[in-house]
Structure formats: C-alpha cells, structure tokens
Amino acid sequence: MPVGMTGSQMDILYSGTESATWLDGPAELLGRQLERIADTPVGAVLHGTPVGHPLHPALVTVPIGAWTAAVAFDALRQPEAARRLIGLGLLATPPTVLAGWVDWAHTDTVQRRVGLIHAVVNGTGAALMALSYRRRRRGPTAGAVTLSAAGAALIGLGGLLGGHLAYSLGANVHPAEVPNAPAYDPVLAGSPDGTA
C-alpha cells in the first residue's frame, strides 16, 4: 500500500476505475483497432505466446526499475547517473507499451476500464520522465528532478492499477493452460484460506 493511502482509499481507487462506464465507448472503438494487431503474428509475439505468458509484466520491470533508481540517484546527488537511467527507461517504454496494448485487447469490459486508466496514468508518468530527460540535457536543474519524482509517483500509481488488473481482476490469467496450476476461482479469491 502506498505511503499515505489507507485500505479504504485503495478500495475507492479500485472500485472507481472498475465502474468508469464512461470509458466503455472509447474502449470499444480502440479495442476494435487493437484486435487487428493483437490477432497477427506480431501481436502474438508482443503478447508473449512464444514464451507462454504475457510479456508486458516482465517488460515493465525495465522502465520502472530504471526510473526508481533515477530517483534514488537524484537523492544521492548523482544527476548524470539519474539522467542515463531515465533515458534507459524511455528506450524500454515503446515495446512495453505495445505489449500492454496487445494484452489489453484480450480483456473484458471492467478490465478494459481499469486498463485504460492504467495506461493514461503511466503515459502521463512517462511523459514527465521525457520532459525531465530533456531538461537534464541542458544540465541538472531542480525542475528536472521534480518532473522525474512526479513521473515516478504516477508510474507507481499506474503499477498499483496494473497489479489490480492482473491479480484481482485476472486479466490475461489463464491457469487452465498451465500444467498443474490450481484453478482460479474469483469467488474464493477474497479469503486467505479459500473459504467463502
């Protein structure tokens, strides 16, 4: 749970994104376009078919890790290391985003709502990182550090929504395709001992 957020605030965040019915129209239009890509050999690679699971969760570790480390290096007053890490995260962003959109094309209505908000939050965070990188090319400034800190905070919030999408809503989780995997039952998922 993020610092400063209570469990009830997290519940409000999650239920608010799940019930954002105003996104259904745009999601339908975007979904039709993305399904054209998702149902191609390139889409299959972006989805992770060759490795047996979605690639997006693995790919996000590069920008998230790089940008988190950049914030740490800023705190250590190492601006050049922070700038390079921000650049690394930006280089890793396009394939990560493409893989995420292909996965999103294979989701249901509620998952698509959360996924769209996840994408907007992360996209805004990545844009702030790009602005920070651009400012840093002229030399270290407090404004650049502020932009990257804000970007990292948004990426963290986007990560929470991504985790909710995968672990609570089961987006792109297909345990029946995994040998010896336990059955996923969303009715029983809420209790630690598996009882209703």
C-alpha atoms as a printed R data frame, in Angstrom:
    type eleno elety resid chain resno       x       y       z
1   ATOM     1    CA   MET     A     1   0.000   0.000   0.000
2   ATOM     2    CA   PRO     A     2   1.440   3.407  -0.929
3   ATOM     3    CA   VAL     A     3   2.543   5.738   1.827
4   ATOM     4    CA   GLY     A     4  -0.352   7.913   2.934
5   ATOM     5    CA   MET     A     5  -3.134   5.758   1.445
6   ATOM     6    CA   THR     A     6  -5.477   3.765   3.658
7   ATOM     7    CA   GLY     A     7  -7.118   0.493   2.721
8   ATOM     8    CA   SER     A     8 -10.450   2.240   2.197
9   ATOM     9    CA   GLN     A     9  -8.813   4.789  -0.123
10  ATOM    10    CA   MET     A    10  -7.336   1.912  -2.128
11  ATOM    11    CA   ASP     A    11 -10.777   0.321  -2.340
12  ATOM    12    CA   ILE     A    12 -12.211   3.625  -3.614
13  ATOM    13    CA   LEU     A    13  -9.449   3.844  -6.226
14  ATOM    14    CA   TYR     A    14 -10.057   0.314  -7.465
15  ATOM    15    CA   SER     A    15 -13.862   0.447  -7.432
16  ATOM    16    CA   GLY     A    16 -13.786   3.871  -9.091
17  ATOM    17    CA   THR     A    17 -11.707   2.612 -12.004
18  ATOM    18    CA   GLU     A    18 -13.777  -0.564 -12.333
19  ATOM    19    CA   SER     A    19 -17.045   1.400 -12.511
20  ATOM    20    CA   ALA     A    20 -15.857   4.052 -15.022
21  ATOM    21    CA   THR     A    21 -18.603   3.221 -17.541
22  ATOM    22    CA   TRP     A    22 -17.910   6.454 -19.446
23  ATOM    23    CA   LEU     A    23 -14.826   4.686 -20.838
24  ATOM    24    CA   ASP     A    24 -16.839   1.900 -22.489
25  ATOM    25    CA   GLY     A    25 -17.459   3.792 -25.749
26  ATOM    26    CA   PRO     A    26 -13.826   4.788 -26.342
27  ATOM    27    CA   ALA     A    27 -12.711   1.316 -25.210
28  ATOM    28    CA   GLU     A    28 -14.949  -0.307 -27.818
29  ATOM    29    CA   LEU     A    29 -13.515   1.837 -30.632
30  ATOM    30    CA   LEU     A    30  -9.917   1.374 -29.510
31  ATOM    31    CA   GLY     A    31 -10.455  -2.329 -28.898
32  ATOM    32    CA   ARG     A    32 -11.572  -2.929 -32.485
33  ATOM    33    CA   GLN     A    33  -8.399  -1.285 -33.792
34  ATOM    34    CA   LEU     A    34  -6.072  -3.106 -31.402
35  ATOM    35    CA   GLU     A    35  -7.641  -6.502 -32.079
36  ATOM    36    CA   ARG     A    36  -6.381  -6.186 -35.658
37  ATOM    37    CA   ILE     A    37  -2.821  -6.023 -34.332
38  ATOM    38    CA   ALA     A    38  -3.340  -8.484 -31.491
39  ATOM    39    CA   ASP     A    39  -4.546 -11.199 -33.870
40  ATOM    40    CA   THR     A    40  -1.413 -11.129 -36.047
41  ATOM    41    CA   PRO     A    41   1.911 -12.960 -35.665
42  ATOM    42    CA   VAL     A    42   3.478  -9.712 -34.369
43  ATOM    43    CA   GLY     A    43   0.646  -9.409 -31.855
44  ATOM    44    CA   ALA     A    44   1.266 -12.976 -30.710
45  ATOM    45    CA   VAL     A    45   4.936 -12.157 -30.068
46  ATOM    46    CA   LEU     A    46   4.027  -8.952 -28.210
47  ATOM    47    CA   HIS     A    47   1.511 -10.906 -26.143
48  ATOM    48    CA   GLY     A    48   4.220 -13.422 -25.224
49  ATOM    49    CA   THR     A    49   2.855 -16.515 -26.960
50  ATOM    50    CA   PRO     A    50   6.381 -17.830 -27.743
51  ATOM    51    CA   VAL     A    51   7.312 -17.755 -24.056
52  ATOM    52    CA   GLY     A    52   3.952 -18.996 -22.752
53  ATOM    53    CA   HIS     A    53   2.827 -15.915 -20.813
54  ATOM    54    CA   PRO     A    54   2.231 -12.181 -21.347
55  ATOM    55    CA   LEU     A    55   5.425 -10.150 -21.882
56  ATOM    56    CA   HIS     A    56   4.110  -6.846 -20.552
57  ATOM    57    CA   PRO     A    57   4.573  -7.679 -16.835
58  ATOM    58    CA   ALA     A    58   8.192  -8.657 -17.494
59  ATOM    59    CA   LEU     A    59   8.934  -5.681 -19.737
60  ATOM    60    CA   VAL     A    60   7.626  -3.114 -17.228
61  ATOM    61    CA   THR     A    61  10.452  -4.000 -14.872
62  ATOM    62    CA   VAL     A    62  12.951  -2.113 -17.039
63  ATOM    63    CA   PRO     A    63  11.344   1.362 -17.075
64  ATOM    64    CA   ILE     A    64  10.044   1.026 -13.508
65  ATOM    65    CA   GLY     A    65  13.420  -0.139 -12.238
66  ATOM    66    CA   ALA     A    66  15.365   2.474 -14.184
67  ATOM    67    CA   TRP     A    67  13.110   5.332 -13.107
68  ATOM    68    CA   THR     A    68  13.049   4.239  -9.473
69  ATOM    69    CA   ALA     A    69  16.844   4.070  -9.496
70  ATOM    70    CA   ALA     A    70  16.970   7.518 -11.143
71  ATOM    71    CA   VAL     A    71  15.004   8.993  -8.250
72  ATOM    72    CA   ALA     A    72  17.450   7.326  -5.846
73  ATOM    73    CA   PHE     A    73  20.445   8.731  -7.747
74  ATOM    74    CA   ASP     A    74  18.861  12.181  -7.679
75  ATOM    75    CA   ALA     A    75  18.614  11.845  -3.899
76  ATOM    76    CA   LEU     A    76  22.307  10.875  -3.857
77  ATOM    77    CA   ARG     A    77  23.131  13.940  -5.983
78  ATOM    78    CA   GLN     A    78  24.290  11.915  -8.954
79  ATOM    79    CA   PRO     A    79  22.477  13.761 -11.781
80  ATOM    80    CA   GLU     A    80  24.338  12.135 -14.687
81  ATOM    81    CA   ALA     A    81  23.526   8.616 -13.481
82  ATOM    82    CA   ALA     A    82  19.897   9.680 -12.976
83  ATOM    83    CA   ARG     A    83  19.740  11.135 -16.497
84  ATOM    84    CA   ARG     A    84  21.099   7.938 -18.050
85  ATOM    85    CA   LEU     A    85  18.646   5.795 -16.127
86  ATOM    86    CA   ILE     A    86  15.746   7.976 -17.223
87  ATOM    87    CA   GLY     A    87  16.960   7.564 -20.809
88  ATOM    88    CA   LEU     A    88  17.142   3.782 -20.389
89  ATOM    89    CA   GLY     A    89  13.569   3.741 -19.100
90  ATOM    90    CA   LEU     A    90  12.425   5.829 -22.051
91  ATOM    91    CA   LEU     A    91  14.116   3.440 -24.511
92  ATOM    92    CA   ALA     A    92  12.324   0.495 -22.891
93  ATOM    93    CA   THR     A    93   8.927   2.215 -22.934
94  ATOM    94    CA   PRO     A    94   7.750   1.637 -26.557
95  ATOM    95    CA   PRO     A    95   7.927  -2.193 -26.532
96  ATOM    96    CA   THR     A    96   6.456  -2.221 -23.036
97  ATOM    97    CA   VAL     A    97   3.527  -0.059 -24.133
98  ATOM    98    CA   LEU     A    98   2.914  -2.099 -27.301
99  ATOM    99    CA   ALA     A    99   2.864  -5.347 -25.325
100 ATOM   100    CA   GLY     A   100   0.460  -3.798 -22.828
101 ATOM   101    CA   TRP     A   101  -1.964  -2.671 -25.541
102 ATOM   102    CA   VAL     A   102  -1.940  -6.127 -27.131
103 ATOM   103    CA   ASP     A   103  -2.752  -7.649 -23.734
104 ATOM   104    CA   TRP     A   104  -5.472  -5.034 -23.217
105 ATOM   105    CA   ALA     A   105  -7.151  -6.126 -26.461
106 ATOM   106    CA   HIS     A   106  -7.801  -9.512 -24.796
107 ATOM   107    CA   THR     A   107  -9.653  -8.182 -21.730
108 ATOM   108    CA   ASP     A   108 -13.285  -7.886 -20.674
109 ATOM   109    CA   THR     A   109 -15.286  -4.677 -20.115
110 ATOM   110    CA   VAL     A   110 -14.281  -3.990 -16.489
111 ATOM   111    CA   GLN     A   111 -10.659  -4.905 -17.163
112 ATOM   112    CA   ARG     A   112 -10.628  -2.534 -20.133
113 ATOM   113    CA   ARG     A   113 -11.802   0.348 -17.951
114 ATOM   114    CA   VAL     A   114  -9.052  -0.217 -15.407
115 ATOM   115    CA   GLY     A   115  -6.552  -0.827 -18.217
116 ATOM   116    CA   LEU     A   116  -7.334   2.478 -19.909
117 ATOM   117    CA   ILE     A   117  -6.846   4.417 -16.682
118 ATOM   118    CA   HIS     A   118  -3.660   2.420 -16.025
119 ATOM   119    CA   ALA     A   119  -2.408   3.422 -19.496
120 ATOM   120    CA   VAL     A   120  -3.262   7.121 -19.076
121 ATOM   121    CA   VAL     A   121  -1.608   7.316 -15.653
122 ATOM   122    CA   ASN     A   122   1.527   5.528 -16.874
123 ATOM   123    CA   GLY     A   123   1.580   7.539 -20.094
124 ATOM   124    CA   THR     A   124   1.489  10.763 -18.113
125 ATOM   125    CA   GLY     A   125   4.279   9.484 -15.870
126 ATOM   126    CA   ALA     A   126   6.390   8.550 -18.903
127 ATOM   127    CA   ALA     A   127   5.756  11.976 -20.457
128 ATOM   128    CA   LEU     A   128   7.007  13.645 -17.262
129 ATOM   129    CA   MET     A   129  10.107  11.457 -17.410
130 ATOM   130    CA   ALA     A   130  10.692  12.511 -21.033
131 ATOM   131    CA   LEU     A   131  10.368  16.183 -20.046
132 ATOM   132    CA   SER     A   132  12.798  15.623 -17.178
133 ATOM   133    CA   TYR     A   133  15.282  13.950 -19.517
134 ATOM   134    CA   ARG     A   134  15.036  16.840 -21.962
135 ATOM   135    CA   ARG     A   135  15.698  19.392 -19.223
136 ATOM   136    CA   ARG     A   136  18.630  17.360 -17.906
137 ATOM   137    CA   ARG     A   137  20.364  17.503 -21.301
138 ATOM   138    CA   ARG     A   138  20.964  21.198 -20.585
139 ATOM   139    CA   GLY     A   139  22.362  20.403 -17.140
140 ATOM   140    CA   PRO     A   140  20.912  19.415 -13.747
141 ATOM   141    CA   THR     A   141  18.024  21.542 -12.533
142 ATOM   142    CA   ALA     A   142  15.590  21.331  -9.650
143 ATOM   143    CA   GLY     A   143  12.738  21.374 -12.165
144 ATOM   144    CA   ALA     A   144  14.064  18.245 -13.859
145 ATOM   145    CA   VAL     A   145  14.286  16.450 -10.519
146 ATOM   146    CA   THR     A   146  10.724  17.496  -9.645
147 ATOM   147    CA   LEU     A   147   9.436  16.248 -13.007
148 ATOM   148    CA   SER     A   148  11.060  12.838 -12.583
149 ATOM   149    CA   ALA     A   149   9.831  12.495  -8.994
150 ATOM   150    CA   ALA     A   150   6.283  13.286 -10.121
151 ATOM   151    CA   GLY     A   151   6.664  10.873 -13.035
152 ATOM   152    CA   ALA     A   152   7.858   8.118 -10.705
153 ATOM   153    CA   ALA     A   153   4.890   8.717  -8.390
154 ATOM   154    CA   LEU     A   154   2.482   8.355 -11.315
155 ATOM   155    CA   ILE     A   155   4.264   5.223 -12.535
156 ATOM   156    CA   GLY     A   156   3.842   3.795  -9.032
157 ATOM   157    CA   LEU     A   157   0.116   4.554  -9.103
158 ATOM   158    CA   GLY     A   158  -0.105   3.022 -12.579
159 ATOM   159    CA   GLY     A   159   1.685  -0.037 -11.249
160 ATOM   160    CA   LEU     A   160  -0.914  -0.389  -8.499
161 ATOM   161    CA   LEU     A   161  -3.643  -0.354 -11.136
162 ATOM   162    CA   GLY     A   162  -1.707  -2.854 -13.251
163 ATOM   163    CA   GLY     A   163  -1.341  -5.160 -10.271
164 ATOM   164    CA   HIS     A   164  -5.050  -4.842  -9.539
165 ATOM   165    CA   LEU     A   165  -5.792  -5.614 -13.169
166 ATOM   166    CA   ALA     A   166  -3.729  -8.797 -13.161
167 ATOM   167    CA   TYR     A   167  -4.057 -10.112  -9.625
168 ATOM   168    CA   SER     A   168  -7.540  -9.006  -8.571
169 ATOM   169    CA   LEU     A   169  -9.336  -8.934 -11.920
170 ATOM   170    CA   GLY     A   170  -7.405 -11.816 -13.510
171 ATOM   171    CA   ALA     A   171  -6.639 -10.001 -16.774
172 ATOM   172    CA   ASN     A   172  -4.865 -12.372 -19.160
173 ATOM   173    CA   VAL     A   173  -4.605 -15.028 -16.454
174 ATOM   174    CA   HIS     A   174  -5.319 -18.445 -17.919
175 ATOM   175    CA   PRO     A   175  -4.260 -21.051 -15.329
176 ATOM   176    CA   ALA     A   176  -6.058 -23.819 -17.222
177 ATOM   177    CA   GLU     A   177  -3.317 -23.515 -19.864
178 ATOM   178    CA   VAL     A   178  -0.570 -24.011 -17.264
179 ATOM   179    CA   PRO     A   179   0.189 -27.630 -16.292
180 ATOM   180    CA   ASN     A   180  -0.537 -28.415 -12.620
181 ATOM   181    CA   ALA     A   181  -1.818 -24.889 -11.924
182 ATOM   182    CA   PRO     A   182  -4.520 -24.529  -9.258
183 ATOM   183    CA   ALA     A   183  -7.920 -23.496 -10.557
184 ATOM   184    CA   TYR     A   184  -8.591 -19.769 -10.324
185 ATOM   185    CA   ASP     A   185 -11.923 -19.091  -8.661
186 ATOM   186    CA   PRO     A   186 -12.665 -15.368  -8.233
187 ATOM   187    CA   VAL     A   187 -15.418 -16.173  -5.714
188 ATOM   188    CA   LEU     A   188 -12.884 -17.739  -3.345
189 ATOM   189    CA   ALA     A   189 -10.066 -15.292  -4.103
190 ATOM   190    CA   GLY     A   190 -11.109 -12.891  -1.332
191 ATOM   191    CA   SER     A   191 -10.360 -15.138   1.630
192 ATOM   192    CA   PRO     A   192  -6.854 -16.328   2.555
193 ATOM   193    CA   ASP     A   193  -7.968 -19.870   3.437
194 ATOM   194    CA   GLY     A   194 -10.121 -20.284   0.312
195 ATOM   195    CA   THR     A   195 -13.409 -20.353   2.214
196 ATOM   196    CA   ALA     A   196 -16.318 -18.139   1.226
